[in-house]
PDB file of C-alpha atoms in Angstrom:
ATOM      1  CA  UNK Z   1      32.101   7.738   1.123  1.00 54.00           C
ATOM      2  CA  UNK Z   2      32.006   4.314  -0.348  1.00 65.00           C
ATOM      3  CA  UNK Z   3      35.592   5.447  -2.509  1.00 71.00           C
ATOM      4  CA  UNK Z   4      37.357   7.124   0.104  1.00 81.00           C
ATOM      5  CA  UNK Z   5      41.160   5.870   0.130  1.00 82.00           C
ATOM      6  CA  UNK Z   6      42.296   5.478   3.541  1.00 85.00           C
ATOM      7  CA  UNK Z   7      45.834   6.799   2.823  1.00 80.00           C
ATOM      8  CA  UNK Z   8      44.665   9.859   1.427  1.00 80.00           C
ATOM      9  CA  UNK Z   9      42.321  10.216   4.263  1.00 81.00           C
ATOM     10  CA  UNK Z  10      45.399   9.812   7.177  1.00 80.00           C
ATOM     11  CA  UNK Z  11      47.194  12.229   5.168  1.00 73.00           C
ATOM     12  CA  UNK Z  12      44.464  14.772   5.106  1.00 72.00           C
ATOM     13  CA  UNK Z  13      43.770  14.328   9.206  1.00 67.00           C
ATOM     14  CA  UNK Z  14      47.328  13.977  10.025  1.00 56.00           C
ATOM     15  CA  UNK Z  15      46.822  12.507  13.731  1.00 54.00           C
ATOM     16  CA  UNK Z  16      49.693  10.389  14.328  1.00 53.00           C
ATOM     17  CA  UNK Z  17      50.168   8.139  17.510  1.00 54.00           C
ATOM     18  CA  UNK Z  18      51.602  10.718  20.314  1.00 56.00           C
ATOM     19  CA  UNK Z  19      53.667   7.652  21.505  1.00 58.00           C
ATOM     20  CA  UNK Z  20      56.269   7.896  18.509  1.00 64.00           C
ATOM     21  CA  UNK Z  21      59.511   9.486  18.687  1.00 73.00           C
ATOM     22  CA  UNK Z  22      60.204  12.475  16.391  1.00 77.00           C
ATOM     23  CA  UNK Z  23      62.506   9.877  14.369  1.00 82.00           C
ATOM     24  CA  UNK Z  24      59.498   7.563  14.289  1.00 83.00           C
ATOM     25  CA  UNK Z  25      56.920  10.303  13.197  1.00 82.00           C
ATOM     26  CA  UNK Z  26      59.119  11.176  10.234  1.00 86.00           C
ATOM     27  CA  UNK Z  27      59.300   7.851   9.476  1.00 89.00           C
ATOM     28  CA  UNK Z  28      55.561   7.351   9.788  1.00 86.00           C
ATOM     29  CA  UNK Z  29      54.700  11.047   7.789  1.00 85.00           C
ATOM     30  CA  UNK Z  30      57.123   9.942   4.963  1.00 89.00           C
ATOM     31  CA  UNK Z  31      55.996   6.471   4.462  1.00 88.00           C
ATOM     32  CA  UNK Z  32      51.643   7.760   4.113  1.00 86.00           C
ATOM     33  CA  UNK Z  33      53.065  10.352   1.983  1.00 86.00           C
ATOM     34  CA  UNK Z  34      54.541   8.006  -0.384  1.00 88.00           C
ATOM     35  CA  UNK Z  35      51.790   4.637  -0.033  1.00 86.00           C
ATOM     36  CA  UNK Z  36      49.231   7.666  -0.898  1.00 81.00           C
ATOM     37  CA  UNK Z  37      51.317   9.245  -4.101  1.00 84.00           C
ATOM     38  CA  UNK Z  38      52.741   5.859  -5.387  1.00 84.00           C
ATOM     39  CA  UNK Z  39      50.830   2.933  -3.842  1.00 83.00           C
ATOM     40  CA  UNK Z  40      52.103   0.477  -1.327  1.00 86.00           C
ATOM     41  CA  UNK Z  41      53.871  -2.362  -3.433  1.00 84.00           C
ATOM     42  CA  UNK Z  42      55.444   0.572  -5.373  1.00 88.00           C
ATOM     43  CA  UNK Z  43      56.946   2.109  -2.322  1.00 90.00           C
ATOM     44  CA  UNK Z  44      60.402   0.527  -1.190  1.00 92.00           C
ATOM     45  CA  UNK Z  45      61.883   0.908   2.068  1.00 93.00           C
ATOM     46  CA  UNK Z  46      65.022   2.840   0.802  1.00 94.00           C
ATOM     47  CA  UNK Z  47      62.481   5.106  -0.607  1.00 93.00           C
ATOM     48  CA  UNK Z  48      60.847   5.836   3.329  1.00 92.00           C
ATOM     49  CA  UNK Z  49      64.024   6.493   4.425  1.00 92.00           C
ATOM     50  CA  UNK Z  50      65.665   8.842   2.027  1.00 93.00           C
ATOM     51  CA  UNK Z  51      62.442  10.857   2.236  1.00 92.00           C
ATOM     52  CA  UNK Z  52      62.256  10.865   5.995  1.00 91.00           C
ATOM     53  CA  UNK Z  53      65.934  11.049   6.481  1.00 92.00           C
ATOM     54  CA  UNK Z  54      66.713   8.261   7.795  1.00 91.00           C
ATOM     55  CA  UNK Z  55      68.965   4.960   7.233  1.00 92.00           C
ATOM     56  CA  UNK Z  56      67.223   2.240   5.651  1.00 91.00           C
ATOM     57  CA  UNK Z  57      68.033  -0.664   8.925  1.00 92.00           C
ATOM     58  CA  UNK Z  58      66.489   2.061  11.007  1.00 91.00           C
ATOM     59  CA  UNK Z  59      63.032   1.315   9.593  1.00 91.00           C
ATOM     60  CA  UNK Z  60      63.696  -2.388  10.422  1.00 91.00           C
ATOM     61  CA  UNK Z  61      64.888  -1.639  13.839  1.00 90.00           C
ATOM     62  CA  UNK Z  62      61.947   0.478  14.353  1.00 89.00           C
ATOM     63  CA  UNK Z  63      59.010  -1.690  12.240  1.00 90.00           C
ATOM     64  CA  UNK Z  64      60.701  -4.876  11.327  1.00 89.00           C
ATOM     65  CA  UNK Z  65      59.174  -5.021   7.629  1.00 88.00           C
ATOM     66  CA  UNK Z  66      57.259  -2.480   5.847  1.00 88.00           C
ATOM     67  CA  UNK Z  67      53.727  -4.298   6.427  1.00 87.00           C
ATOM     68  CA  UNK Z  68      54.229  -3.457  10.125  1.00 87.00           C
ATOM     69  CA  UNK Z  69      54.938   0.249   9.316  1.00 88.00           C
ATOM     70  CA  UNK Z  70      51.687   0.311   6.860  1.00 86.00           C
ATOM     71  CA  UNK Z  71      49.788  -1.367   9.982  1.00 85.00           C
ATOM     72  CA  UNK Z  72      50.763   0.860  12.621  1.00 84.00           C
ATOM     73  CA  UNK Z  73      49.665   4.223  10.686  1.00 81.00           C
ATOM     74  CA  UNK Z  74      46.529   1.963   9.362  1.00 82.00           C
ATOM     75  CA  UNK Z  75      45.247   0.126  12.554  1.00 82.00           C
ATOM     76  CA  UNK Z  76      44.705   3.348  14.760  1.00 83.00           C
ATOM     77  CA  UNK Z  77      43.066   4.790  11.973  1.00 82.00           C
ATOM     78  CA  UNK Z  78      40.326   2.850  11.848  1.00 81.00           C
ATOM     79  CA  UNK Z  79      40.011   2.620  15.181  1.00 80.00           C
ATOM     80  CA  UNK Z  80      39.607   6.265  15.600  1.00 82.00           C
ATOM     81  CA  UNK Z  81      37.680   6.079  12.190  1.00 83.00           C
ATOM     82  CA  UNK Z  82      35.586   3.360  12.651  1.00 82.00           C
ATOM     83  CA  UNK Z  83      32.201   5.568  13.756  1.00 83.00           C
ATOM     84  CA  UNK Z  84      32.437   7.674  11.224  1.00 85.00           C
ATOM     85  CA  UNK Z  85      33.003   5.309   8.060  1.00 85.00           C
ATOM     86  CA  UNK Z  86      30.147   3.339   9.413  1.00 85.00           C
ATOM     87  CA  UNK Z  87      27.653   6.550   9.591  1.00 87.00           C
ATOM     88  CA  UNK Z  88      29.025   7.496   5.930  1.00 89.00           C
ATOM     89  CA  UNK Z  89      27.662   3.874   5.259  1.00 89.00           C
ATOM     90  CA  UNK Z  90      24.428   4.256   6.999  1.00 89.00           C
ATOM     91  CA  UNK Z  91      23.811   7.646   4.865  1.00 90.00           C
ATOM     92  CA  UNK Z  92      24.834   5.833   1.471  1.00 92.00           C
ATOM     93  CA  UNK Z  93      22.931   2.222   1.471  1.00 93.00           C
ATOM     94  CA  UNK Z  94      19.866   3.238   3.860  1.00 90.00           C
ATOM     95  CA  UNK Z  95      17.286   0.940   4.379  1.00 89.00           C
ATOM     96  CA  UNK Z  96      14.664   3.494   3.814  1.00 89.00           C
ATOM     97  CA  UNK Z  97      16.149   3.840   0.079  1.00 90.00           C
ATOM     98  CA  UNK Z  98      15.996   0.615  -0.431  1.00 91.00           C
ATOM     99  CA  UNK Z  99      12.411  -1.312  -0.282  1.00 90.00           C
ATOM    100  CA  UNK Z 100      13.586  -4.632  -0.793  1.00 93.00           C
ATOM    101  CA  UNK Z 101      16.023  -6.534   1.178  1.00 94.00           C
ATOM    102  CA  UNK Z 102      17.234  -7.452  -2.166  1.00 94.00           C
ATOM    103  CA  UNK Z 103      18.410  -3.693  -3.210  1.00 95.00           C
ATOM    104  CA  UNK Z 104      19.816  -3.254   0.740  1.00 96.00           C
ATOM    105  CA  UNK Z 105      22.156  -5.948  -0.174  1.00 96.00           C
ATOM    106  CA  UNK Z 106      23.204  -5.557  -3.688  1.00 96.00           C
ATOM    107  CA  UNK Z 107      23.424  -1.452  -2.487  1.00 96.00           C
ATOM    108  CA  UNK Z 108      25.756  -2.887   0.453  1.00 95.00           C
ATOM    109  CA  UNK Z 109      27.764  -4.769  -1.164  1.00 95.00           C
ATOM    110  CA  UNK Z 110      28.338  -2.536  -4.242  1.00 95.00           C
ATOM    111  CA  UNK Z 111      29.538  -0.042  -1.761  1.00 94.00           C
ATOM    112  CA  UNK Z 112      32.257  -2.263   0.143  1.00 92.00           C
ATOM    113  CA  UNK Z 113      33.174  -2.976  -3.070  1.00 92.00           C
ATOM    114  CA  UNK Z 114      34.254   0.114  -3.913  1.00 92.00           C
ATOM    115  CA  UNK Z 115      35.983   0.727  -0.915  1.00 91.00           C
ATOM    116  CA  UNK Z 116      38.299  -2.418  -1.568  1.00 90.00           C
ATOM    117  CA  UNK Z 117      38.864  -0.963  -5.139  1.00 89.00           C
ATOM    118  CA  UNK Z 118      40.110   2.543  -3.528  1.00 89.00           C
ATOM    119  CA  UNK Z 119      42.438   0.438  -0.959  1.00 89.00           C
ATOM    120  CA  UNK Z 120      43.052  -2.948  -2.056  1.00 86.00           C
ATOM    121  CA  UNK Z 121      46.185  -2.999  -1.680  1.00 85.00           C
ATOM    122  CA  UNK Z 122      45.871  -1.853   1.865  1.00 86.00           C
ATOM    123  CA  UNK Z 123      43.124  -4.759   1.962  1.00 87.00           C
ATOM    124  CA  UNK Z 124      45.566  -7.306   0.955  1.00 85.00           C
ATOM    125  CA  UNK Z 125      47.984  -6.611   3.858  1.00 84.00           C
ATOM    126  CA  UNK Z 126      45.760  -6.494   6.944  1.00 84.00           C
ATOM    127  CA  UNK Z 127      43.732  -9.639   5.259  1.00 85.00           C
ATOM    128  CA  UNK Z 128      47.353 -11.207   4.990  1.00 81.00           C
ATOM    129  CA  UNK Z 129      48.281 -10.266   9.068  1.00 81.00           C
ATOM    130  CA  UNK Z 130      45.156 -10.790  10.254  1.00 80.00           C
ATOM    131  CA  UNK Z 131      45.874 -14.896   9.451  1.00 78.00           C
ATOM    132  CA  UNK Z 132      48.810 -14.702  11.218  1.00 80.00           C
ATOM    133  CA  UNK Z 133      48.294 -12.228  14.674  1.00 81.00           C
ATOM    134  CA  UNK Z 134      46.059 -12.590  17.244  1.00 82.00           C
ATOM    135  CA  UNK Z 135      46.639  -9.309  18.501  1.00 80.00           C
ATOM    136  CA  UNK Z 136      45.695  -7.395  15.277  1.00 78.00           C
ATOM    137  CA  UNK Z 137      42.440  -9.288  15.342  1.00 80.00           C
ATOM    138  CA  UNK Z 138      41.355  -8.941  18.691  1.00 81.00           C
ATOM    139  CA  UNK Z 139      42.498  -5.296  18.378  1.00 78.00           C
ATOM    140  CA  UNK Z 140      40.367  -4.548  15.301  1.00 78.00           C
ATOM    141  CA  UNK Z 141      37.721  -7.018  15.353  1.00 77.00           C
ATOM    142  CA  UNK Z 142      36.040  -5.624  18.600  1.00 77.00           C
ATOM    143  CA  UNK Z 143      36.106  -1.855  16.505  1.00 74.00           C
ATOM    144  CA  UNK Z 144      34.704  -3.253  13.186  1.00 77.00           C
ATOM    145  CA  UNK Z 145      32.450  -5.816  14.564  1.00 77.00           C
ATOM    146  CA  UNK Z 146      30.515  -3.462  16.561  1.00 81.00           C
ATOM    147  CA  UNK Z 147      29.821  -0.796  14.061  1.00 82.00           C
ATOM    148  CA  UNK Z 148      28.672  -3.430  11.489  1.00 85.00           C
ATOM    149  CA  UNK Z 149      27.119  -5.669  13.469  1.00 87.00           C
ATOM    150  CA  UNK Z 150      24.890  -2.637  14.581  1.00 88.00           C
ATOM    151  CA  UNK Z 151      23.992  -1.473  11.230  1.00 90.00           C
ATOM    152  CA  UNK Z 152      23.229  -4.529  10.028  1.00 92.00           C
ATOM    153  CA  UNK Z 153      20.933  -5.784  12.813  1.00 92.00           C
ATOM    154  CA  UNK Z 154      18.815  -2.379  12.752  1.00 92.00           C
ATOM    155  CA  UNK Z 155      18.350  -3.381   8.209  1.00 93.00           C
ATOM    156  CA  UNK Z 156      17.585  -6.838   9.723  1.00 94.00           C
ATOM    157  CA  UNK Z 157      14.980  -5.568  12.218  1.00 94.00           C
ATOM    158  CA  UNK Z 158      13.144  -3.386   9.466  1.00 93.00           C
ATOM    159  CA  UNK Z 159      13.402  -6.043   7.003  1.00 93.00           C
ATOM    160  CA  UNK Z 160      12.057  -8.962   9.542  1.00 93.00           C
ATOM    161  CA  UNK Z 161       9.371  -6.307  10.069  1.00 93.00           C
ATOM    162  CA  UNK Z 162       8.422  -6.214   6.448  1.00 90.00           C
ATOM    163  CA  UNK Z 163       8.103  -9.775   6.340  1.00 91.00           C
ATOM    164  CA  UNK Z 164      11.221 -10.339   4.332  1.00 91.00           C
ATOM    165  CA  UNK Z 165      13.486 -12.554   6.246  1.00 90.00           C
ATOM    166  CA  UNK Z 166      13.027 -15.369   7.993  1.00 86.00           C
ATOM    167  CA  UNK Z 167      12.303 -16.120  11.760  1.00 88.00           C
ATOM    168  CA  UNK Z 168      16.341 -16.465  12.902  1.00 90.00           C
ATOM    169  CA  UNK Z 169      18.367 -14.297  15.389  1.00 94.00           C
ATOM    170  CA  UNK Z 170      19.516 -11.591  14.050  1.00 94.00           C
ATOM    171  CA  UNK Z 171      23.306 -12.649  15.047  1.00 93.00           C
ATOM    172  CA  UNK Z 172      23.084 -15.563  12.922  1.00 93.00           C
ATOM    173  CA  UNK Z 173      21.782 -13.452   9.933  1.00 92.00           C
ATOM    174  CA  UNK Z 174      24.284 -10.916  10.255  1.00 93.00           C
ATOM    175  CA  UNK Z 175      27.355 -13.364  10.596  1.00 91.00           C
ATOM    176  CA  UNK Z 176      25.974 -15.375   7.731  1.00 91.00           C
ATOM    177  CA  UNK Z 177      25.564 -12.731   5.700  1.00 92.00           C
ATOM    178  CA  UNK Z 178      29.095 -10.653   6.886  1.00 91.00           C
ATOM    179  CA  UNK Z 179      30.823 -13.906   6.609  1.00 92.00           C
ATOM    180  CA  UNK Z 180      29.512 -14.566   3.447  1.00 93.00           C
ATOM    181  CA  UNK Z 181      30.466 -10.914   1.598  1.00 94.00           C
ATOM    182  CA  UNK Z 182      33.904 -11.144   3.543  1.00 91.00           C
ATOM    183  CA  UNK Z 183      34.600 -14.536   1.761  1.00 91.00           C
ATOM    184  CA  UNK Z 184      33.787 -13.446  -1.479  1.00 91.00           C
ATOM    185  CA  UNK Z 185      35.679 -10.619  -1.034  1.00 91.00           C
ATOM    186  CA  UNK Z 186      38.346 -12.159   0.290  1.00 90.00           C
ATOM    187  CA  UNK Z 187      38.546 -14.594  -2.688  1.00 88.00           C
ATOM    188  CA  UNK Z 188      38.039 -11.603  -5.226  1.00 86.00           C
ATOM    189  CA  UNK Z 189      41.114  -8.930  -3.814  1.00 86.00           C
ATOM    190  CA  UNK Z 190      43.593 -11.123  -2.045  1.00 83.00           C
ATOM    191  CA  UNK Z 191      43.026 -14.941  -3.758  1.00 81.00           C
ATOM    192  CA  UNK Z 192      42.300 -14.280  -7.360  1.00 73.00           C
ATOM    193  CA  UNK Z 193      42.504 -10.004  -8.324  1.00 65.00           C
ATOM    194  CA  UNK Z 194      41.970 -10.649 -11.508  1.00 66.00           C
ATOM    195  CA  UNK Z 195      38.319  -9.844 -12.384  1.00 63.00           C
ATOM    196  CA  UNK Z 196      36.943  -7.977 -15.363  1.00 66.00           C
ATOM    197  CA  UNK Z 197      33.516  -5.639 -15.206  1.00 62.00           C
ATOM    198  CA  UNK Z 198      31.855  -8.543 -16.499  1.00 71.00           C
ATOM    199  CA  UNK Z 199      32.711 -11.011 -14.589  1.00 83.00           C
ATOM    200  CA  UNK Z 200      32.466  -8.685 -11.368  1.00 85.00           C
ATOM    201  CA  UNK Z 201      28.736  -7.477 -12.313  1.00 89.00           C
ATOM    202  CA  UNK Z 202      27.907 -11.651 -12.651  1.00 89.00           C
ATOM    203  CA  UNK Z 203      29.693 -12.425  -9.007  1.00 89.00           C
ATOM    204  CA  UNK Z 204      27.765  -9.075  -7.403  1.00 92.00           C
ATOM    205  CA  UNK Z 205      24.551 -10.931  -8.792  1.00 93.00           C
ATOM    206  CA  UNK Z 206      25.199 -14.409  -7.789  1.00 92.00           C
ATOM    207  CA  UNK Z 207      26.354 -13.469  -4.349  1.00 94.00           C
ATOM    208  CA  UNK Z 208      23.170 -11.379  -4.059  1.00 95.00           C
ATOM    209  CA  UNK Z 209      20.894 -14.370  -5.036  1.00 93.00           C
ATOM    210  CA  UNK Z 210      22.339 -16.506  -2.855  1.00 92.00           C
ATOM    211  CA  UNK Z 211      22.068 -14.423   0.116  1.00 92.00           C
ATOM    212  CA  UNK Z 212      18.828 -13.189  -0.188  1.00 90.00           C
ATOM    213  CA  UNK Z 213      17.169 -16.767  -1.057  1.00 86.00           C
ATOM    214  CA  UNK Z 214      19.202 -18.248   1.907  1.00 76.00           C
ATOM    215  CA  UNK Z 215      17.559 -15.736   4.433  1.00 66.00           C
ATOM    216  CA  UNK Z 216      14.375 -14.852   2.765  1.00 66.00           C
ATOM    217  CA  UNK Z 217      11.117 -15.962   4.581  1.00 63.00           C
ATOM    218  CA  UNK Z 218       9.418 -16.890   1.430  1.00 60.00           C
ATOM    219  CA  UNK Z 219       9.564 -20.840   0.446  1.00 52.00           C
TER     220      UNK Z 219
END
């Protein structure tokens, strides 16, 4: 679902990496707990560790800093996630419901945008890494690329069909358009948070316009 907070959602599966010691799982089971009850920038260190048992320099021997403990529950997660948040998102912004390619977008990105909301401080971190490691990025770009970049092309397809869009490859529209919500989104979470209902309802319709005027086939 377009609200589902990924914390709560590890907590509720409970699959942990197999590869962790039963110091590390602790570690691991105490920190989700507490990111999902309290939020991330509430949740200290000191906290993980009196909760999982554990002295404090033993998270940093194990994790180094607590965005690499948030990353190592997070990134197999959506890994292991990845084909089922992207059919939830095929059910909830469906072509089919939507007759113009106008709606699909404004539908699509109304729903990512309430995803962010649900985990944006989770959003904030991995945006914030994925600057600074290759290895998170080529870990899980390949993941998140390929589910979106499949949805997206088979809209594009029925759209191009309907004589909506213009005459380009579809993976130039679809990095346009991705790159283009992922900006904006990037600018509205992790650059400047600060946005009122207002103002957010006047960015979701100026982002629409100028997607679908940049893409449309009419003149």
């Amino acid at each position: 679902m377009s609200s589902i907070n990924i914390l709560e959602a590890i907590v509720a599966k409970s699959k942990l990496s197999k590869k962790e010691t039963a110091k590390q799982q602790k570690i691991v089971e105490s920190a989700i707990a507490l990111f999902a009850e309290k939020g991330y920038s509430n949740t200290s260190t000191s906290e993980i560790a009196k909760k999982s048992g554990v002295a404090e320099g033993t998270i940093f021997r194990h994790y180094g800093t607590k965005e690499n403990l948030l990353l190592s529950v997070i990134a197999p997660f959506l890994k292991e996630s990845m084909p089922d948040l992207a059919k939830d998102l095929r059910e909830e912004v469906n072509p089919d419901n939507n007759t113009r390619f106008e709606d699909f977008i404004e539908s699509l990105i109304r729903n990512r945008l309430n995803f962010l909301k649900a985990n944006r401080e989770i959003f904030r971190v991995v945006i914030k890494e994925l600057l600074y490691r290759d290895e998170l990025r080529y870990d899980l770009f390949p993941h998140i690329g390929k589910e979106m970049s499949a949805f997206i092309g088979n809209a594009i397809n029925d759209y191009k069909a309907r004589g909506e869009l213009a005459d380009i490859p579809n993976d130039q529209l679809i990095r346009m358009i991705l790159s283009t919500i992922g900006s904006q989104f990037v600018v509205r979470f992790v650059l400047s948070p600060e946005t009122n209902a207002d103002n957010e309802e006047r960015e979701i319709e100026s982002l629409v316009r100028f997607i679908v005027y940049g893409v449309s086939a009419r003149d």
